[in-house]
GROMACS .gro file of C-alpha atoms in nm:
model
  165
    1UNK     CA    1  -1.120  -1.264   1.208
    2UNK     CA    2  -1.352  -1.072   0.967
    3UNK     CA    3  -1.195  -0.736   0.845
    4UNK     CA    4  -1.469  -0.528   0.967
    5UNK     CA    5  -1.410  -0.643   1.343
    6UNK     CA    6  -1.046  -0.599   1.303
    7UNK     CA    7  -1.123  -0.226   1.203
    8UNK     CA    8  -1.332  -0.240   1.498
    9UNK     CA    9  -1.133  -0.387   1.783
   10UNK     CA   10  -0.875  -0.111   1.645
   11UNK     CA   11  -1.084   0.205   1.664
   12UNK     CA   12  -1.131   0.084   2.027
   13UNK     CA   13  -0.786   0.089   2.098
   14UNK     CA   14  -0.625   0.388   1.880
   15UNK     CA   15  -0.729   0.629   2.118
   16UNK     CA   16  -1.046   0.786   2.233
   17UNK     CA   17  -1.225   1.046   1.971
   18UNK     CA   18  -1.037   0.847   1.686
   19UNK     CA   19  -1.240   0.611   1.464
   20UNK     CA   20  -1.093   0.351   1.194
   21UNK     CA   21  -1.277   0.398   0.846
   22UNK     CA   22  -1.289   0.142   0.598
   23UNK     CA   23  -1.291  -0.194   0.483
   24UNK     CA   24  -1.099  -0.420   0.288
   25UNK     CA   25  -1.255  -0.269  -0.107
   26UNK     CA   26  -1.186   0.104  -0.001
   27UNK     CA   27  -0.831   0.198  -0.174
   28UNK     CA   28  -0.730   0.266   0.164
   29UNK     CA   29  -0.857   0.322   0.480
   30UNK     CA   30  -0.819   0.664   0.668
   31UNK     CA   31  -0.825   0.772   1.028
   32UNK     CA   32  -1.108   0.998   1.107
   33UNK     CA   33  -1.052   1.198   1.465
   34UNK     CA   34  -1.270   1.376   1.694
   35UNK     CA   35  -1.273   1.796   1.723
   36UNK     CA   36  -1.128   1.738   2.052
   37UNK     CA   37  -0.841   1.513   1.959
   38UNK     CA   38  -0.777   1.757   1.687
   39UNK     CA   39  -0.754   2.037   1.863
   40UNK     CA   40  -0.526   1.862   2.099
   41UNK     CA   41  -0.293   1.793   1.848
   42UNK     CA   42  -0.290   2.150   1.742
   43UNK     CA   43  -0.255   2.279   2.103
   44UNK     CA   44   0.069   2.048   2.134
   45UNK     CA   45   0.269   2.234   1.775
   46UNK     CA   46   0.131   2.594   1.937
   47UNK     CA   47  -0.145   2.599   1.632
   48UNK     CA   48  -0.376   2.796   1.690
   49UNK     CA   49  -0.783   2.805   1.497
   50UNK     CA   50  -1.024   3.028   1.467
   51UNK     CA   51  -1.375   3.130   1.317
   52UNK     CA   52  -1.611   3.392   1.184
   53UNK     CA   53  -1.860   3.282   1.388
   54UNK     CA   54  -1.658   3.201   1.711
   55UNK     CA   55  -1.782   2.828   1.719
   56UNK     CA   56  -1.722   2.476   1.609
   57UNK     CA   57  -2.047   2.363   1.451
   58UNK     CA   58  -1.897   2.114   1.164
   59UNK     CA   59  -2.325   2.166   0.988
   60UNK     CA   60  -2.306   2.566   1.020
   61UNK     CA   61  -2.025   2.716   0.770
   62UNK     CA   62  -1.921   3.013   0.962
   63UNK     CA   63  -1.740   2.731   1.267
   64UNK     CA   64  -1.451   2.599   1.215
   65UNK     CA   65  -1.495   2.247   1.284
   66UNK     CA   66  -1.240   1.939   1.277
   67UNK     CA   67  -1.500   1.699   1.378
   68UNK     CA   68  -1.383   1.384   1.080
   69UNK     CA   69  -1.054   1.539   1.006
   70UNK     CA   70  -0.837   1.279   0.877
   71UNK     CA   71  -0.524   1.237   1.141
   72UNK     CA   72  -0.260   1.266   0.836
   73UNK     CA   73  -0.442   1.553   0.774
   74UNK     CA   74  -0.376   1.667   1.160
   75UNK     CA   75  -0.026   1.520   1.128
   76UNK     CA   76   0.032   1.710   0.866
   77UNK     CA   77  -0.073   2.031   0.969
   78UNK     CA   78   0.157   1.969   1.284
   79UNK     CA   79   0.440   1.878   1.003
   80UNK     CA   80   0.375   2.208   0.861
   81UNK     CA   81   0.400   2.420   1.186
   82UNK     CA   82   0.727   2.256   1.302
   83UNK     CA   83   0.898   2.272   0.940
   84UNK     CA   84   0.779   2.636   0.864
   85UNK     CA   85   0.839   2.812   1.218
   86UNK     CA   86   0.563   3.020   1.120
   87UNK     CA   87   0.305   3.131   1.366
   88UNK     CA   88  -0.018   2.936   1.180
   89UNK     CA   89  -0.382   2.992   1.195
   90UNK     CA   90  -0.589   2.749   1.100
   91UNK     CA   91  -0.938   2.923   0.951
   92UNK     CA   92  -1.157   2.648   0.817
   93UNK     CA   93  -1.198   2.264   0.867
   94UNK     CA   94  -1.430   2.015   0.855
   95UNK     CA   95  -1.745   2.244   0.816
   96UNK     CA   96  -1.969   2.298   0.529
   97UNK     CA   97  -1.958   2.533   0.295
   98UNK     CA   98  -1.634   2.428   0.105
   99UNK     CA   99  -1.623   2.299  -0.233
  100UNK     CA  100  -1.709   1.927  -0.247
  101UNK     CA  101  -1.568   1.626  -0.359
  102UNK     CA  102  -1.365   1.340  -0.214
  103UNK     CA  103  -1.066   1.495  -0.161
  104UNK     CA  104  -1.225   1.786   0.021
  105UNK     CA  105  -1.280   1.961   0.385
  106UNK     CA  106  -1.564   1.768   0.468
  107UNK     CA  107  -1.409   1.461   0.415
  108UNK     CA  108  -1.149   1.565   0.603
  109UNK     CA  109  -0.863   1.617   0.359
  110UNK     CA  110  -0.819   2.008   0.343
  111UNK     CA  111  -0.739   2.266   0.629
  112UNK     CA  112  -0.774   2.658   0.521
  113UNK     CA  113  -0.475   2.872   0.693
  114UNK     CA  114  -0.442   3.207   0.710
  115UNK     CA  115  -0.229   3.419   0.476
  116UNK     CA  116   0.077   3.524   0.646
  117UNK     CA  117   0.431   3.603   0.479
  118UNK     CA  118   0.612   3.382   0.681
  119UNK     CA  119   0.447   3.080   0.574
  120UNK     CA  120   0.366   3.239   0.200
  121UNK     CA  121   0.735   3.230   0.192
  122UNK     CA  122   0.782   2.892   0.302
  123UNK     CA  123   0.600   2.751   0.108
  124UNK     CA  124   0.685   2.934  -0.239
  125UNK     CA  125   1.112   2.873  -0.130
  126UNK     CA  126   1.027   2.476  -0.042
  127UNK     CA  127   0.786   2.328  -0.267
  128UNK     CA  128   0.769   2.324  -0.622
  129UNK     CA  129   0.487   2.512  -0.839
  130UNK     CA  130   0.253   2.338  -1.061
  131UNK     CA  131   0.033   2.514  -1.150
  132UNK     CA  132  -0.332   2.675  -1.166
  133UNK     CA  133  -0.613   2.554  -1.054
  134UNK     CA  134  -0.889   2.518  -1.219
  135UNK     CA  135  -1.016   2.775  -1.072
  136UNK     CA  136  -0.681   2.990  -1.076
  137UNK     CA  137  -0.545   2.961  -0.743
  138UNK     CA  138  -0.188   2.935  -0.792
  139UNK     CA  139  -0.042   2.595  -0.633
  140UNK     CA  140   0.233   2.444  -0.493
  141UNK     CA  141   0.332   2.080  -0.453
  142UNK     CA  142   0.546   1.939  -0.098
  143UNK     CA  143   0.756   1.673  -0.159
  144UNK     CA  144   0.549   1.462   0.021
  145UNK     CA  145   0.267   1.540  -0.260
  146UNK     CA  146  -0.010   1.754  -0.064
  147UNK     CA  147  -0.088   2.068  -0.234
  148UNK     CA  148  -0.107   2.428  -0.116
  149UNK     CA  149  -0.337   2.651  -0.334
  150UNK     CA  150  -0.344   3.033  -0.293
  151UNK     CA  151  -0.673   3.153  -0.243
  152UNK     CA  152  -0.608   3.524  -0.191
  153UNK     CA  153  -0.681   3.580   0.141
  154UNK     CA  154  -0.575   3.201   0.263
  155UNK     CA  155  -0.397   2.923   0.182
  156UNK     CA  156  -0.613   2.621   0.078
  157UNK     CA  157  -0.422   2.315   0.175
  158UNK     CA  158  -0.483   1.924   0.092
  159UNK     CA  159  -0.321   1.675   0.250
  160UNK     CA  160  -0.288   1.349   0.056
  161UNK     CA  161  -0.039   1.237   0.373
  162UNK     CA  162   0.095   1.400   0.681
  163UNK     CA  163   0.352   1.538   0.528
  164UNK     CA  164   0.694   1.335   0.643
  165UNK     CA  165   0.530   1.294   1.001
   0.00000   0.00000   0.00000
């Protein structure tokens, strides 16, 4: 069986709103899930979302959108809620208007939370810091290996895995 119908005979069977992406060149292949599954997930940890603009248009940059959010990404925002304790609010996604690249929110790598000392705390007495950025946000590495980069008002968060999920 060729790779590519493999990939497809799985997205039909993960679940509905998840998609398989990839083939057998990419480095590896990631998960991509529907707003609605997303949200789901978040619903079931007792995250909650929001946005300036009230809506979930992944093209228009005041939504928050999770339309193409990785699932480890998901995963590992649900990792983060259960580990922390901390009442989370997640304030950007999937939508445009975040910095590109392939690790990035578009691509469905990075969820923005908001900046609360409970979780500020967590994550400065758990993980270990590395660093600036290059553009000065402090960050901090999880054991796991995502990174959390303080952006002032919000912590900037990449998920390279789901975090121990």
């Amino acid at each position: 069986m060729k790779v590519r119908s493999v990939l497809t005979a799985l997205a039909l069977v993960v679940a509905p709103g998840v998609a398989v992406v990839g083939t057998a060149s990419d480095a590896f292949a990631v998960t991509k899930i529907s707003h609605a599954t997303a949200t789901q997930m978040f619903r079931d940890v007792g995250l909650t979302w929001s946005s300036s603009g009230g809506c979930s248009n992944r093209q228009n940059s005041t939504c928050t959108s999770f339309d193409q959010l990785n699932l480890s990404t998901a995963q590992g925002a649900q990792t983060l809620k259960r580990a922390s304790g901390c009442g989370l609010n997640i304030t950007g996604g999937t939508e445009v208007g975040h910095a590109s690249g392939t690790y990035s929110h578009y691509n469905g790598y990075k969820l923005d939370f908001g900046k609360i000392s409970c979780l500020t705390s967590y994550i400065k007495n758990n993980f270990s810091y590395i660093g600036l950025r290059g553009d000065g946000a402090p960050q901090y590495q999880s054991g796991s290996g995502n990174i959390y980069a303080d952006e002032g008002n919000h912590w900037d968060v990449l998920y390279y895995n789901c975090g121990g999920c």
